[in-house]
PDB file of C-alpha atoms in Angstrom:
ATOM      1  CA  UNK A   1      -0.127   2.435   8.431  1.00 88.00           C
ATOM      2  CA  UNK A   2       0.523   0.738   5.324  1.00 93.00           C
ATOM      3  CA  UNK A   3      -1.947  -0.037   2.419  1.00 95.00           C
ATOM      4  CA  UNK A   4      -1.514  -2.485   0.019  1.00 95.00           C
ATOM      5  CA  UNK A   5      -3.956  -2.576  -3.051  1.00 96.00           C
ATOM      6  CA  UNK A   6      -4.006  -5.067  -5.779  1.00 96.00           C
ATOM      7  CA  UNK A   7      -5.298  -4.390  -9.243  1.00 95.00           C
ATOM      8  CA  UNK A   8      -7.353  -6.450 -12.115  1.00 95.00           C
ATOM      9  CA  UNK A   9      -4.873  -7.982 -14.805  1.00 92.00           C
ATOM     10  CA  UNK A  10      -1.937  -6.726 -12.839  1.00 92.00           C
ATOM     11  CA  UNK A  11       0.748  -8.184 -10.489  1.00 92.00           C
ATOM     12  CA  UNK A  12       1.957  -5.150  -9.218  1.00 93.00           C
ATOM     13  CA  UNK A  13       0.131  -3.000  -5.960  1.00 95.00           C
ATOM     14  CA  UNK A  14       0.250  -0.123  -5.240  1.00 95.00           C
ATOM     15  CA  UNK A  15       1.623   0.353  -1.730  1.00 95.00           C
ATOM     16  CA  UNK A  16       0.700   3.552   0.374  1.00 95.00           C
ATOM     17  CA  UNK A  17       1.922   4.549   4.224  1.00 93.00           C
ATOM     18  CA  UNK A  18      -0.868   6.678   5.344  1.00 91.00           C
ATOM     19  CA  UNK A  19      -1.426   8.726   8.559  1.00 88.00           C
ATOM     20  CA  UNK A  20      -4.382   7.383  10.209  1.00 86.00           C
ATOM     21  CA  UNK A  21      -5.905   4.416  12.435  1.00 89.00           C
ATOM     22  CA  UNK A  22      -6.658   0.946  10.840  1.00 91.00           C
ATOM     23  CA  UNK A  23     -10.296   1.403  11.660  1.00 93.00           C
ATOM     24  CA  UNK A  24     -10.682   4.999  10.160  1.00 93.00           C
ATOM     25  CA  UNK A  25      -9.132   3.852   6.784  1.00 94.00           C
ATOM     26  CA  UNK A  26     -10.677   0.533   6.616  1.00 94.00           C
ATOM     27  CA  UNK A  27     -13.995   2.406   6.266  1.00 95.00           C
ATOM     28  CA  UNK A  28     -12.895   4.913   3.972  1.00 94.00           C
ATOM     29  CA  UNK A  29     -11.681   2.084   1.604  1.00 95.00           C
ATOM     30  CA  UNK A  30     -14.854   0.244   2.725  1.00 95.00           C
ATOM     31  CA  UNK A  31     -17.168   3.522   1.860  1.00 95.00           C
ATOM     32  CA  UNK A  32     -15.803   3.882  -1.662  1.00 95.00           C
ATOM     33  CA  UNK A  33     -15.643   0.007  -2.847  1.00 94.00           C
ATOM     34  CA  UNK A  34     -19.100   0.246  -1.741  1.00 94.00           C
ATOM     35  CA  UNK A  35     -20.581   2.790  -4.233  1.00 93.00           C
ATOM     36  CA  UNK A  36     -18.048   2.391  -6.518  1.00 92.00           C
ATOM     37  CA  UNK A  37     -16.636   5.636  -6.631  1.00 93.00           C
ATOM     38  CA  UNK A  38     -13.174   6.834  -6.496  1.00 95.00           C
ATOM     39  CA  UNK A  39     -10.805   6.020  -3.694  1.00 95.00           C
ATOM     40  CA  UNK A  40      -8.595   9.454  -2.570  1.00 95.00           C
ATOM     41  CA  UNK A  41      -5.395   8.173   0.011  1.00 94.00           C
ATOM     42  CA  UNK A  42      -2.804  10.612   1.165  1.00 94.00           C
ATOM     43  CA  UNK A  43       0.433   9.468   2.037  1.00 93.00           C
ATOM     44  CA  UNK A  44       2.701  10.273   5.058  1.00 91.00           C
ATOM     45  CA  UNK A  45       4.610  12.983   2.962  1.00 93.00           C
ATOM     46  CA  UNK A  46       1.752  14.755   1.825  1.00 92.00           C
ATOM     47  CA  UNK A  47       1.313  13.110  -1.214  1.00 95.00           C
ATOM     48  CA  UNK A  48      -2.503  12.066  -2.938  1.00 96.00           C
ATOM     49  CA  UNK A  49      -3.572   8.971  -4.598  1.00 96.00           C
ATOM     50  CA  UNK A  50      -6.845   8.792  -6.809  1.00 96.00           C
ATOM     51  CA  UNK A  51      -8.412   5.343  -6.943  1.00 95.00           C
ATOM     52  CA  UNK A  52     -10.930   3.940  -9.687  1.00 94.00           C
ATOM     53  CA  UNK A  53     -12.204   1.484  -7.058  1.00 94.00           C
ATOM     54  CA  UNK A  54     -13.933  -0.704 -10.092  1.00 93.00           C
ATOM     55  CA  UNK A  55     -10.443  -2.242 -11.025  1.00 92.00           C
ATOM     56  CA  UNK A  56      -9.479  -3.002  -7.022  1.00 95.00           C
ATOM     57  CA  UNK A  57      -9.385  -6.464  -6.678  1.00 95.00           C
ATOM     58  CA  UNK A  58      -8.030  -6.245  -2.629  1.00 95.00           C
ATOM     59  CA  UNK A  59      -6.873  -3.844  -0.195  1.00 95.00           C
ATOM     60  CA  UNK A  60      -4.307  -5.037   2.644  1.00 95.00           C
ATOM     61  CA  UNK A  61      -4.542  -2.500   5.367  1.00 94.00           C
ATOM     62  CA  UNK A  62      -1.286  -3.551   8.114  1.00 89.00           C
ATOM     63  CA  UNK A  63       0.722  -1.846  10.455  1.00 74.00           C
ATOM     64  CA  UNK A  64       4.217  -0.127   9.993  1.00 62.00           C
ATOM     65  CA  UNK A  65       6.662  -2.372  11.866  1.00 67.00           C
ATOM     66  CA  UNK A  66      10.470  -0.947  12.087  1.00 65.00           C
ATOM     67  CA  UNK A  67      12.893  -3.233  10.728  1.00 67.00           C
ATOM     68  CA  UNK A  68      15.947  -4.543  12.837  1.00 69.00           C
ATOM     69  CA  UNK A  69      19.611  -4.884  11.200  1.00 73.00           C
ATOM     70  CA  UNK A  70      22.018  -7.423  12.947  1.00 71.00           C
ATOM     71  CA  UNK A  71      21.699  -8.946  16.783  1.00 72.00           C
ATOM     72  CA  UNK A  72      19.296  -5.414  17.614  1.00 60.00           C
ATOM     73  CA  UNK A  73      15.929  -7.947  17.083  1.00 56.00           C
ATOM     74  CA  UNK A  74      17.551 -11.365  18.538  1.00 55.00           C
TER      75      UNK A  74
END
């Protein structure tokens, strides 16, 4: 699954691909936006992201589509 957040004052996001359903992370992000607190994501290789949710202006939550090269996707 990926996550997309967007930041305050910044055009970059941060993009994380996280184990997990939509529904399950949707709430997590939900929870924390919600009182403000700190966001904590793990990524697919193990890897941990701490969030100050107070500077999160959106969070895209899509899923992982494979990409196609040449005639594979016609």
């Amino acid at each position: 699954m990926d996550i997309r957040i967007g930041f305050a004052d910044t055009a970059r996001e941060l993009v994380i691909r996280s184990e997990g359903t939509q529904e399950e992370l949707s709430q997590q992000i939900n929870g924390a936006l919600a009182d403000n607190s700190v966001l904590e994501l793990a990524d697919d290789k193990g890897r941990k992201y701490i969030i100050r949710t107070d500077r999160v202006v959106y969070a895209e939550i899509g899923v992982t589509k494979p990409t196609t090269v040449g005639f594979a996707g016609a």
